[in-house]
Every structure is written in C-alpha cells, then in structure tokens.
Amino acid sequence: LDFVHRLEGDRVGLIPFAGTAFLVCPLTIDYSAFESTLGAVDTAIIPRGGTNLAAAIDLAGSALTGDNHHKILILLTDGENLEGDALAAAAKAGENGMTIFTVGVGTPEGELIPQPEKGGGQFLKDEMGRFVTSRLDEPALAAIAAAAGGQFVALGKNGEGLEQIYQQKL
C-alpha cells in the first residue's frame, strides 16, 4: 500500500497467485478500490496450492493487452516455481512490451510456511507429513526479470526493494 500510495495517476491491478492466478482487481486509478481488494486477499483465496509464476505472468499479459502505456508487472514472490515455465512466459511478455520487476520475498535458507488459520504454531505439511520450507530463489527471479527487461530486487525487511524500484525505474 505504501508503494501504491506514492503513485500519481498510474493504473494498478492485483493478481494473487498460487497454483493458478486470478485477476481480483482489474487495472484502475481508484486506489481506494485497490486497497479494499488487497485487504480482502488472504492465503485461502486461491483454491489450488503450489506456485505457478507463469500463470501470473500470462494473466498480467492478458490484462495489459492493447494497453498503449507502459506495461509493468511487479511480481512479489519467493521465486520457487513448482509449475509452468516462468522464464518462457517472461520472455514472451517481454516480446509483447511488458517489463517485469521481480521482488524477492524470504531468504535462500528458507522458512516454514505458517498456517495461522489452524492456530498458533501450525505449519504447512506436504502429503507425506513433512514440513514445507519456502526458499527465495534469487537466480530464477533475476532471470525472469532479465527476460522481460526488468530488474530483480530483494524486498527487504521494510520494503526497501519496492522503494528501489519506485525511485530508480518508475
């Protein structure tokens, strides 16, 4: 929200994703509507688990089709891509005039994935009962950004990565 509040007349949209992606806020200059939509997003909004960066990139490309303005996707993720071919999707998006900035969330060492809806201290387990660890994949995010003329930055503890994108690129 801090990032969006700095924009001046730029349209924003929101595409949450996991194993698939959904356009929950089409492009708008109504930042209040964006904020309301963002406030309604939670980890249960996507019915299919996993990570499919290609689905998010492809959906963003569809949402920006025919747009004569700058086509920019800011992809916030740990970069672990379990489904789809994100690099091919990014290259195609770049060919179609979209710039992708990847913002890495997490650490290369990884962390367990909390499940607050199940009470404190509960973490996601796989089908074998093992804890699932989410790890930041910096090389993959750098490659995705490079394929679409963008840049990779780490989010940072206080959102410094988004600030860097805003100051240097937007």
CSV table of N, CA and C in Angstrom, one decimal:
chain,number,residue,atom,x,y,z
A,1,LEU,N,0.8,-1.2,0.0
A,1,LEU,CA,0.0,0.0,0.0
A,1,LEU,C,0.9,1.3,0.0
A,2,ASP,N,2.0,1.2,0.7
A,2,ASP,CA,2.9,2.4,0.7
A,2,ASP,C,3.3,2.7,-0.7
A,3,PHE,N,3.6,1.6,-1.4
A,3,PHE,CA,4.1,1.8,-2.8
A,3,PHE,C,3.0,2.4,-3.7
A,4,VAL,N,1.8,1.9,-3.6
A,4,VAL,CA,0.7,2.3,-4.4
A,4,VAL,C,0.3,3.8,-4.0
A,5,HIS,N,0.4,4.1,-2.8
A,5,HIS,CA,0.0,5.5,-2.4
A,5,HIS,C,1.0,6.5,-2.9
A,6,ARG,N,2.2,6.1,-3.4
A,6,ARG,CA,3.1,7.0,-4.0
A,6,ARG,C,2.8,7.3,-5.4
A,7,LEU,N,2.0,6.5,-6.1
A,7,LEU,CA,1.7,6.6,-7.5
A,7,LEU,C,0.8,7.8,-7.7
A,8,GLU,N,0.9,8.4,-8.9
A,8,GLU,CA,0.2,9.6,-9.2
A,8,GLU,C,-0.5,9.4,-10.5
A,9,GLY,N,-1.7,8.8,-10.5
A,9,GLY,CA,-2.5,8.6,-11.7
A,9,GLY,C,-2.1,7.3,-12.5
A,10,ASP,N,-1.2,6.5,-12.0
A,10,ASP,CA,-0.9,5.3,-12.7
A,10,ASP,C,-1.9,4.2,-12.3
A,11,ARG,N,-2.3,3.4,-13.3
A,11,ARG,CA,-3.3,2.4,-13.0
A,11,ARG,C,-2.6,1.2,-12.3
A,12,VAL,N,-3.3,0.6,-11.4
A,12,VAL,CA,-2.8,-0.6,-10.7
A,12,VAL,C,-3.8,-1.7,-10.8
A,13,GLY,N,-3.4,-2.9,-10.7
A,13,GLY,CA,-4.2,-4.1,-10.6
A,13,GLY,C,-3.6,-5.1,-9.6
A,14,LEU,N,-4.4,-6.2,-9.4
A,14,LEU,CA,-3.9,-7.1,-8.4
A,14,LEU,C,-4.2,-8.5,-8.9
A,15,ILE,N,-3.1,-9.4,-8.9
A,15,ILE,CA,-3.3,-10.7,-9.4
A,15,ILE,C,-2.6,-11.6,-8.3
A,16,PRO,N,-3.4,-12.1,-7.3
A,16,PRO,CA,-2.8,-13.1,-6.4
A,16,PRO,C,-2.7,-14.4,-7.2
A,17,PHE,N,-1.7,-15.2,-6.7
A,17,PHE,CA,-1.5,-16.5,-7.4
A,17,PHE,C,-0.9,-17.5,-6.4
A,18,ALA,N,-1.1,-18.7,-6.8
A,18,ALA,CA,-0.5,-19.9,-6.1
A,18,ALA,C,-0.4,-20.9,-7.2
A,19,GLY,N,-1.1,-22.0,-7.2
A,19,GLY,CA,-1.1,-23.0,-8.3
A,19,GLY,C,-1.8,-22.4,-9.6
A,20,THR,N,-2.5,-21.4,-9.4
A,20,THR,CA,-3.2,-20.7,-10.5
A,20,THR,C,-3.2,-19.2,-10.2
A,21,ALA,N,-3.7,-18.4,-11.0
A,21,ALA,CA,-3.7,-16.9,-10.8
A,21,ALA,C,-5.1,-16.4,-11.1
A,22,PHE,N,-5.5,-15.3,-10.4
A,22,PHE,CA,-6.8,-14.7,-10.6
A,22,PHE,C,-6.6,-13.2,-10.6
A,23,LEU,N,-7.3,-12.5,-11.5
A,23,LEU,CA,-7.3,-11.0,-11.6
A,23,LEU,C,-8.4,-10.6,-10.6
A,24,VAL,N,-8.1,-10.2,-9.4
A,24,VAL,CA,-9.1,-9.8,-8.4
A,24,VAL,C,-9.3,-8.3,-8.5
A,25,CYS,N,-8.4,-7.5,-9.0
A,25,CYS,CA,-8.6,-6.1,-9.1
A,25,CYS,C,-8.1,-5.7,-10.5
A,26,PRO,N,-9.0,-5.5,-11.5
A,26,PRO,CA,-8.6,-5.0,-12.8
A,26,PRO,C,-7.9,-3.7,-12.7
A,27,LEU,N,-7.2,-3.3,-13.8
A,27,LEU,CA,-6.4,-2.0,-13.8
A,27,LEU,C,-7.4,-0.9,-13.4
A,28,THR,N,-6.9,0.0,-12.5
A,28,THR,CA,-7.8,1.1,-12.1
A,28,THR,C,-6.9,2.2,-11.5
A,29,ILE,N,-7.4,3.4,-11.6
A,29,ILE,CA,-6.7,4.5,-10.9
A,29,ILE,C,-7.4,4.8,-9.5
A,30,ASP,N,-8.4,4.0,-9.2
A,30,ASP,CA,-9.1,4.1,-7.9
A,30,ASP,C,-8.3,3.3,-6.9
A,31,TYR,N,-7.4,4.0,-6.2
A,31,TYR,CA,-6.5,3.4,-5.3
A,31,TYR,C,-7.3,2.9,-4.0
A,32,SER,N,-8.4,3.5,-3.7
A,32,SER,CA,-9.3,3.0,-2.6
A,32,SER,C,-9.8,1.7,-2.9
A,33,ALA,N,-10.3,1.5,-4.2
A,33,ALA,CA,-10.8,0.2,-4.6
A,33,ALA,C,-9.7,-0.9,-4.5
A,34,PHE,N,-8.5,-0.5,-5.0
A,34,PHE,CA,-7.4,-1.4,-4.9
A,34,PHE,C,-7.1,-1.8,-3.5
A,35,GLU,N,-7.1,-0.8,-2.6
A,35,GLU,CA,-6.8,-1.1,-1.2
A,35,GLU,C,-7.8,-2.0,-0.6
A,36,SER,N,-9.1,-1.8,-0.9
A,36,SER,CA,-10.2,-2.7,-0.4
A,36,SER,C,-10.0,-4.1,-0.9
A,37,THR,N,-9.6,-4.2,-2.2
A,37,THR,CA,-9.4,-5.6,-2.7
A,37,THR,C,-8.2,-6.2,-2.0
A,38,LEU,N,-7.1,-5.5,-1.9
A,38,LEU,CA,-5.9,-6.0,-1.2
A,38,LEU,C,-6.3,-6.5,0.2
A,39,GLY,N,-7.1,-5.7,0.9
A,39,GLY,CA,-7.4,-6.1,2.2
A,39,GLY,C,-8.2,-7.4,2.3
A,40,ALA,N,-8.9,-7.7,1.2
A,40,ALA,CA,-9.7,-8.9,1.2
A,40,ALA,C,-9.0,-10.2,0.8
A,41,VAL,N,-7.7,-10.0,0.3
A,41,VAL,CA,-6.9,-11.1,-0.1
A,41,VAL,C,-6.3,-11.8,1.1
A,42,ASP,N,-6.4,-13.2,1.1
A,42,ASP,CA,-5.7,-13.9,2.1
A,42,ASP,C,-5.2,-15.2,1.5
A,43,THR,N,-4.5,-16.0,2.2
A,43,THR,CA,-3.9,-17.2,1.7
A,43,THR,C,-4.9,-18.3,1.2
A,44,ALA,N,-6.1,-18.2,1.6
A,44,ALA,CA,-7.1,-19.2,1.1
A,44,ALA,C,-7.9,-18.7,-0.1
A,45,ILE,N,-7.5,-17.6,-0.7
A,45,ILE,CA,-8.3,-17.1,-1.9
A,45,ILE,C,-8.0,-17.9,-3.1
A,46,ILE,N,-6.9,-18.5,-3.2
A,46,ILE,CA,-6.6,-19.3,-4.4
A,46,ILE,C,-6.8,-20.8,-4.0
A,47,PRO,N,-7.8,-21.4,-4.7
A,47,PRO,CA,-8.2,-22.8,-4.3
A,47,PRO,C,-7.1,-23.9,-4.6
A,48,ARG,N,-6.2,-23.6,-5.5
A,48,ARG,CA,-5.2,-24.6,-5.9
A,48,ARG,C,-3.8,-24.1,-5.3
A,49,GLY,N,-3.2,-25.0,-4.5
A,49,GLY,CA,-1.9,-24.7,-3.9
A,49,GLY,C,-0.8,-24.8,-4.9
A,50,GLY,N,0.4,-24.5,-4.4
A,50,GLY,CA,1.6,-24.6,-5.3
A,50,GLY,C,2.0,-23.2,-5.7
A,51,THR,N,2.8,-23.1,-6.7
A,51,THR,CA,3.3,-21.9,-7.2
A,51,THR,C,3.4,-22.0,-8.7
A,52,ASN,N,2.7,-21.1,-9.4
A,52,ASN,CA,2.8,-21.1,-10.9
A,52,ASN,C,3.0,-19.7,-11.3
A,53,LEU,N,4.3,-19.3,-11.4
A,53,LEU,CA,4.6,-17.9,-11.8
A,53,LEU,C,4.2,-17.6,-13.2
A,54,ALA,N,4.3,-18.6,-14.1
A,54,ALA,CA,3.9,-18.5,-15.5
A,54,ALA,C,2.4,-18.1,-15.6
A,55,ALA,N,1.6,-18.7,-14.8
A,55,ALA,CA,0.2,-18.3,-14.8
A,55,ALA,C,0.0,-16.8,-14.4
A,56,ALA,N,0.7,-16.3,-13.4
A,56,ALA,CA,0.6,-14.9,-13.1
A,56,ALA,C,1.1,-14.0,-14.2
A,57,ILE,N,2.2,-14.4,-14.8
A,57,ILE,CA,2.8,-13.6,-15.9
A,57,ILE,C,1.8,-13.6,-17.1
A,58,ASP,N,1.3,-14.7,-17.4
A,58,ASP,CA,0.4,-14.8,-18.6
A,58,ASP,C,-0.9,-14.0,-18.3
A,59,LEU,N,-1.4,-14.1,-17.1
A,59,LEU,CA,-2.7,-13.3,-16.8
A,59,LEU,C,-2.4,-11.8,-16.8
A,60,ALA,N,-1.3,-11.4,-16.3
A,60,ALA,CA,-0.9,-10.0,-16.4
A,60,ALA,C,-0.8,-9.6,-17.9
A,61,GLY,N,-0.2,-10.4,-18.7
A,61,GLY,CA,-0.1,-10.1,-20.1
A,61,GLY,C,-1.5,-9.9,-20.7
A,62,SER,N,-2.4,-10.8,-20.4
A,62,SER,CA,-3.8,-10.7,-20.9
A,62,SER,C,-4.5,-9.4,-20.4
A,63,ALA,N,-4.2,-9.0,-19.1
A,63,ALA,CA,-4.9,-7.8,-18.6
A,63,ALA,C,-4.3,-6.6,-19.2
A,64,LEU,N,-3.1,-6.6,-19.7
A,64,LEU,CA,-2.5,-5.4,-20.3
A,64,LEU,C,-2.5,-5.4,-21.8
A,65,THR,N,-3.2,-6.4,-22.4
A,65,THR,CA,-3.3,-6.4,-23.9
A,65,THR,C,-3.9,-5.2,-24.4
A,66,GLY,N,-3.3,-4.6,-25.4
A,66,GLY,CA,-3.9,-3.4,-26.1
A,66,GLY,C,-3.6,-2.1,-25.3
A,67,ASP,N,-2.9,-2.2,-24.2
A,67,ASP,CA,-2.6,-1.0,-23.5
A,67,ASP,C,-1.4,-0.3,-24.2
A,68,ASN,N,-1.7,1.0,-24.5
A,68,ASN,CA,-0.6,1.8,-25.2
A,68,ASN,C,0.4,2.4,-24.2
A,69,HIS,N,0.2,2.3,-22.9
A,69,HIS,CA,1.1,2.8,-21.9
A,69,HIS,C,2.1,1.8,-21.6
A,70,HIS,N,2.9,2.2,-20.6
A,70,HIS,CA,4.0,1.3,-20.1
A,70,HIS,C,3.3,0.1,-19.5
A,71,LYS,N,3.7,-1.1,-19.8
A,71,LYS,CA,3.2,-2.4,-19.3
A,71,LYS,C,4.2,-2.9,-18.3
A,72,ILE,N,3.9,-2.8,-17.0
A,72,ILE,CA,4.8,-3.1,-16.0
A,72,ILE,C,4.2,-4.1,-15.0
A,73,LEU,N,4.9,-5.2,-14.8
A,73,LEU,CA,4.4,-6.2,-13.8
A,73,LEU,C,5.4,-6.2,-12.6
A,74,ILE,N,5.0,-6.0,-11.4
A,74,ILE,CA,5.8,-6.2,-10.3
A,74,ILE,C,5.4,-7.5,-9.6
A,75,LEU,N,6.3,-8.4,-9.6
A,75,LEU,CA,6.0,-9.8,-9.2
A,75,LEU,C,6.7,-10.0,-7.8
A,76,LEU,N,5.8,-10.1,-6.8
A,76,LEU,CA,6.3,-10.3,-5.4
A,76,LEU,C,6.2,-11.8,-5.1
A,77,THR,N,7.3,-12.5,-4.9
A,77,THR,CA,7.3,-13.9,-4.7
A,77,THR,C,8.6,-14.4,-4.1
A,78,ASP,N,8.6,-15.6,-3.6
A,78,ASP,CA,9.9,-16.2,-3.2
A,78,ASP,C,10.7,-16.8,-4.4
A,79,GLY,N,10.0,-16.9,-5.5
A,79,GLY,CA,10.7,-17.3,-6.7
A,79,GLY,C,10.7,-18.8,-6.9
A,80,GLU,N,10.2,-19.6,-5.9
A,80,GLU,CA,10.1,-21.0,-6.2
A,80,GLU,C,9.0,-21.3,-7.1
A,81,ASN,N,9.3,-21.9,-8.2
A,81,ASN,CA,8.3,-22.1,-9.3
A,81,ASN,C,8.1,-23.6,-9.5
A,82,LEU,N,7.0,-24.1,-9.0
A,82,LEU,CA,6.8,-25.5,-9.0
A,82,LEU,C,6.0,-26.0,-10.2
A,83,GLU,N,5.4,-25.1,-10.9
A,83,GLU,CA,4.6,-25.4,-12.1
A,83,GLU,C,4.8,-24.4,-13.2
A,84,GLY,N,4.6,-24.7,-14.4
A,84,GLY,CA,4.7,-23.8,-15.5
A,84,GLY,C,6.1,-23.4,-15.8
A,85,ASP,N,6.3,-22.7,-16.9
A,85,ASP,CA,7.6,-22.3,-17.4
A,85,ASP,C,7.7,-20.7,-17.3
A,86,ALA,N,8.1,-20.2,-16.1
A,86,ALA,CA,8.1,-18.8,-15.8
A,86,ALA,C,9.0,-18.1,-16.7
A,87,LEU,N,10.2,-18.7,-17.0
A,87,LEU,CA,11.1,-18.0,-17.9
A,87,LEU,C,10.6,-17.8,-19.3
A,88,ALA,N,10.0,-18.8,-19.9
A,88,ALA,CA,9.4,-18.7,-21.2
A,88,ALA,C,8.2,-17.7,-21.2
A,89,ALA,N,7.4,-17.7,-20.1
A,89,ALA,CA,6.3,-16.7,-20.0
A,89,ALA,C,6.9,-15.3,-19.9
A,90,ALA,N,8.0,-15.1,-19.2
A,90,ALA,CA,8.6,-13.8,-19.1
A,90,ALA,C,9.2,-13.3,-20.4
A,91,ALA,N,9.8,-14.2,-21.1
A,91,ALA,CA,10.4,-13.9,-22.4
A,91,ALA,C,9.3,-13.4,-23.4
A,92,LYS,N,8.2,-14.2,-23.4
A,92,LYS,CA,7.0,-13.8,-24.2
A,92,LYS,C,6.4,-12.5,-23.8
A,93,ALA,N,6.3,-12.3,-22.5
A,93,ALA,CA,5.8,-11.0,-22.0
A,93,ALA,C,6.7,-9.8,-22.5
A,94,GLY,N,8.0,-10.0,-22.4
A,94,GLY,CA,9.0,-9.0,-22.8
A,94,GLY,C,8.8,-8.7,-24.3
A,95,GLU,N,8.6,-9.7,-25.1
A,95,GLU,CA,8.4,-9.5,-26.5
A,95,GLU,C,7.1,-8.7,-26.8
A,96,ASN,N,6.2,-8.8,-25.9
A,96,ASN,CA,4.9,-8.1,-26.1
A,96,ASN,C,4.9,-6.8,-25.4
A,97,GLY,N,6.1,-6.3,-25.0
A,97,GLY,CA,6.2,-5.0,-24.4
A,97,GLY,C,6.1,-4.8,-22.9
A,98,MET,N,6.0,-5.9,-22.2
A,98,MET,CA,5.9,-5.8,-20.8
A,98,MET,C,7.3,-5.9,-20.1
A,99,THR,N,7.4,-5.1,-19.1
A,99,THR,CA,8.6,-5.1,-18.3
A,99,THR,C,8.3,-5.8,-16.9
A,100,ILE,N,9.1,-6.7,-16.5
A,100,ILE,CA,8.8,-7.4,-15.2
A,100,ILE,C,9.9,-7.1,-14.2
A,101,PHE,N,9.5,-6.6,-13.1
A,101,PHE,CA,10.3,-6.4,-12.0
A,101,PHE,C,10.0,-7.5,-11.0
A,102,THR,N,11.0,-8.2,-10.5
A,102,THR,CA,10.8,-9.3,-9.5
A,102,THR,C,11.3,-8.8,-8.2
A,103,VAL,N,10.4,-9.0,-7.2
A,103,VAL,CA,10.7,-8.6,-5.8
A,103,VAL,C,10.8,-9.9,-5.0
A,104,GLY,N,12.0,-10.2,-4.5
A,104,GLY,CA,12.1,-11.5,-3.8
A,104,GLY,C,11.8,-11.4,-2.3
A,105,VAL,N,10.9,-12.3,-1.9
A,105,VAL,CA,10.4,-12.3,-0.5
A,105,VAL,C,11.0,-13.6,0.1
A,106,GLY,N,11.6,-13.4,1.3
A,106,GLY,CA,12.2,-14.5,2.0
A,106,GLY,C,13.7,-14.5,2.0
A,107,THR,N,14.2,-15.7,2.3
A,107,THR,CA,15.7,-15.9,2.4
A,107,THR,C,16.1,-17.2,1.6
A,108,PRO,N,17.3,-17.3,1.1
A,108,PRO,CA,17.7,-18.5,0.4
A,108,PRO,C,17.7,-19.7,1.4
A,109,GLU,N,17.9,-19.5,2.7
A,109,GLU,CA,17.9,-20.5,3.7
A,109,GLU,C,16.4,-21.1,3.9
A,110,GLY,N,15.5,-20.2,3.7
A,110,GLY,CA,14.1,-20.6,3.8
A,110,GLY,C,13.5,-20.6,5.2
A,111,GLU,N,12.2,-20.7,5.2
A,111,GLU,CA,11.4,-20.7,6.4
A,111,GLU,C,10.2,-21.6,6.3
A,112,LEU,N,9.7,-22.1,7.4
A,112,LEU,CA,8.5,-22.9,7.3
A,112,LEU,C,7.3,-22.0,7.0
A,113,ILE,N,6.3,-22.5,6.4
A,113,ILE,CA,5.1,-21.7,6.0
A,113,ILE,C,4.0,-21.8,7.1
A,114,PRO,N,3.8,-20.7,7.8
A,114,PRO,CA,2.8,-20.8,8.8
A,114,PRO,C,1.4,-20.9,8.3
A,115,GLN,N,0.5,-21.5,9.1
A,115,GLN,CA,-0.9,-21.7,8.8
A,115,GLN,C,-1.7,-21.1,10.0
A,116,PRO,N,-1.8,-19.7,10.0
A,116,PRO,CA,-2.5,-19.1,11.1
A,116,PRO,C,-3.9,-19.5,11.3
A,117,GLU,N,-4.6,-19.9,10.2
A,117,GLU,CA,-6.0,-20.3,10.3
A,117,GLU,C,-6.2,-21.6,11.1
A,118,LYS,N,-5.1,-22.3,11.3
A,118,LYS,CA,-5.1,-23.5,12.1
A,118,LYS,C,-4.6,-23.3,13.6
A,119,GLY,N,-4.4,-22.1,13.9
A,119,GLY,CA,-4.0,-21.8,15.3
A,119,GLY,C,-2.5,-21.5,15.3
A,120,GLY,N,-2.0,-20.9,16.4
A,120,GLY,CA,-0.6,-20.6,16.5
A,120,GLY,C,0.3,-21.8,16.5
A,121,GLY,N,1.5,-21.7,15.9
A,121,GLY,CA,2.5,-22.7,15.8
A,121,GLY,C,2.2,-23.8,14.8
A,122,GLN,N,1.2,-23.7,14.0
A,122,GLN,CA,0.9,-24.7,12.9
A,122,GLN,C,1.6,-24.3,11.6
A,123,PHE,N,2.2,-25.3,11.0
A,123,PHE,CA,2.9,-25.0,9.7
A,123,PHE,C,2.5,-26.0,8.7
A,124,LEU,N,2.6,-25.6,7.4
A,124,LEU,CA,2.2,-26.4,6.3
A,124,LEU,C,3.0,-27.6,6.2
A,125,LYS,N,2.3,-28.8,5.9
A,125,LYS,CA,3.0,-30.0,5.7
A,125,LYS,C,2.6,-30.6,4.3
A,126,ASP,N,3.5,-31.3,3.7
A,126,ASP,CA,3.2,-32.0,2.4
A,126,ASP,C,2.4,-33.2,2.6
A,127,GLU,N,2.1,-33.9,1.5
A,127,GLU,CA,1.3,-35.1,1.6
A,127,GLU,C,1.9,-36.3,2.4
A,128,MET,N,3.2,-36.2,2.6
A,128,MET,CA,3.9,-37.2,3.4
A,128,MET,C,4.1,-36.8,4.9
A,129,GLY,N,3.5,-35.6,5.2
A,129,GLY,CA,3.6,-35.2,6.6
A,129,GLY,C,4.8,-34.4,7.0
A,130,ARG,N,5.7,-34.1,6.0
A,130,ARG,CA,6.9,-33.3,6.2
A,130,ARG,C,6.6,-31.8,6.1
A,131,PHE,N,7.2,-31.0,7.0
A,131,PHE,CA,7.1,-29.6,6.9
A,131,PHE,C,7.6,-29.0,5.5
A,132,VAL,N,6.9,-28.1,5.0
A,132,VAL,CA,7.2,-27.5,3.7
A,132,VAL,C,8.0,-26.2,4.0
A,133,THR,N,9.2,-26.0,3.4
A,133,THR,CA,10.0,-24.9,3.6
A,133,THR,C,10.0,-24.0,2.3
A,134,SER,N,9.7,-22.7,2.4
A,134,SER,CA,9.7,-21.8,1.3
A,134,SER,C,11.1,-21.1,1.2
A,135,ARG,N,11.7,-21.2,0.1
A,135,ARG,CA,13.1,-20.6,-0.1
A,135,ARG,C,13.1,-19.6,-1.2
A,136,LEU,N,13.8,-18.5,-1.0
A,136,LEU,CA,14.0,-17.5,-2.0
A,136,LEU,C,14.9,-18.0,-3.1
A,137,ASP,N,14.5,-17.9,-4.3
A,137,ASP,CA,15.3,-18.4,-5.5
A,137,ASP,C,15.7,-17.1,-6.3
A,138,GLU,N,16.8,-16.5,-5.8
A,138,GLU,CA,17.2,-15.2,-6.4
A,138,GLU,C,17.7,-15.4,-7.9
A,139,PRO,N,18.4,-16.5,-8.2
A,139,PRO,CA,18.8,-16.6,-9.6
A,139,PRO,C,17.6,-16.7,-10.6
A,140,ALA,N,16.6,-17.5,-10.2
A,140,ALA,CA,15.4,-17.6,-11.0
A,140,ALA,C,14.7,-16.3,-11.2
A,141,LEU,N,14.6,-15.5,-10.1
A,141,LEU,CA,13.9,-14.2,-10.2
A,141,LEU,C,14.7,-13.2,-11.0
A,142,ALA,N,16.0,-13.3,-10.9
A,142,ALA,CA,16.9,-12.4,-11.7
A,142,ALA,C,16.7,-12.8,-13.2
A,143,ALA,N,16.6,-14.0,-13.5
A,143,ALA,CA,16.5,-14.5,-14.9
A,143,ALA,C,15.1,-14.1,-15.5
A,144,ILE,N,14.1,-14.2,-14.7
A,144,ILE,CA,12.7,-13.8,-15.1
A,144,ILE,C,12.7,-12.3,-15.4
A,145,ALA,N,13.3,-11.5,-14.5
A,145,ALA,CA,13.3,-10.0,-14.7
A,145,ALA,C,14.1,-9.7,-16.0
A,146,ALA,N,15.3,-10.3,-16.1
A,146,ALA,CA,16.1,-10.0,-17.3
A,146,ALA,C,15.4,-10.4,-18.6
A,147,ALA,N,14.7,-11.5,-18.6
A,147,ALA,CA,14.0,-11.9,-19.8
A,147,ALA,C,12.9,-10.9,-20.3
A,148,ALA,N,12.5,-10.1,-19.3
A,148,ALA,CA,11.4,-9.1,-19.7
A,148,ALA,C,11.9,-7.6,-19.4
A,149,GLY,N,13.2,-7.4,-19.5
A,149,GLY,CA,13.8,-6.1,-19.5
A,149,GLY,C,13.7,-5.4,-18.1
A,150,GLY,N,13.5,-6.2,-17.1
A,150,GLY,CA,13.3,-5.6,-15.7
A,150,GLY,C,14.5,-5.8,-14.9
A,151,GLN,N,14.2,-5.9,-13.6
A,151,GLN,CA,15.3,-6.0,-12.6
A,151,GLN,C,14.8,-6.8,-11.4
A,152,PHE,N,15.7,-7.5,-10.8
A,152,PHE,CA,15.4,-8.2,-9.5
A,152,PHE,C,15.9,-7.4,-8.4
A,153,VAL,N,15.1,-7.3,-7.3
A,153,VAL,CA,15.5,-6.7,-6.0
A,153,VAL,C,14.9,-7.6,-4.9
A,154,ALA,N,15.6,-7.6,-3.8
A,154,ALA,CA,15.1,-8.3,-2.6
A,154,ALA,C,14.1,-7.3,-1.9
A,155,LEU,N,13.0,-7.8,-1.4
A,155,LEU,CA,12.0,-7.0,-0.7
A,155,LEU,C,12.6,-6.2,0.4
A,156,GLY,N,13.4,-6.9,1.2
A,156,GLY,CA,14.0,-6.2,2.4
A,156,GLY,C,13.0,-6.2,3.6
A,157,LYS,N,13.5,-6.0,4.8
A,157,LYS,CA,12.7,-6.0,6.0
A,157,LYS,C,11.6,-5.0,6.0
A,158,ASN,N,11.8,-3.8,5.4
A,158,ASN,CA,10.8,-2.7,5.4
A,158,ASN,C,10.4,-2.3,4.0
A,159,GLY,N,10.5,-3.2,3.0
A,159,GLY,CA,10.0,-2.9,1.7
A,159,GLY,C,11.0,-2.1,0.9
A,160,GLU,N,12.3,-2.1,1.2
A,160,GLU,CA,13.2,-1.3,0.5
A,160,GLU,C,13.3,-1.6,-0.9
A,161,GLY,N,13.1,-2.9,-1.3
A,161,GLY,CA,13.1,-3.3,-2.7
A,161,GLY,C,12.1,-2.6,-3.5
A,162,LEU,N,10.9,-2.4,-3.0
A,162,LEU,CA,9.8,-1.7,-3.7
A,162,LEU,C,10.2,-0.2,-3.8
A,163,GLU,N,10.8,0.3,-2.8
A,163,GLU,CA,11.2,1.7,-2.8
A,163,GLU,C,12.3,1.9,-3.9
A,164,GLN,N,13.2,0.9,-4.0
A,164,GLN,CA,14.3,1.0,-5.0
A,164,GLN,C,13.7,1.0,-6.4
A,165,ILE,N,12.7,0.1,-6.7
A,165,ILE,CA,12.1,0.1,-8.0
A,165,ILE,C,11.4,1.4,-8.3
A,166,TYR,N,10.7,1.9,-7.3
A,166,TYR,CA,10.0,3.2,-7.5
A,166,TYR,C,11.0,4.3,-7.8
A,167,GLN,N,12.0,4.5,-7.0
A,167,GLN,CA,13.0,5.5,-7.2
A,167,GLN,C,13.8,5.4,-8.5
A,168,GLN,N,14.3,4.2,-8.8
A,168,GLN,CA,15.2,4.0,-9.9
A,168,GLN,C,14.5,3.8,-11.3
A,169,LYS,N,13.4,3.2,-11.2
A,169,LYS,CA,12.8,2.7,-12.5
A,169,LYS,C,11.5,3.4,-12.9
A,170,LEU,N,10.7,3.8,-11.9
A,170,LEU,CA,9.4,4.3,-12.2
A,170,LEU,C,9.3,5.8,-12.1
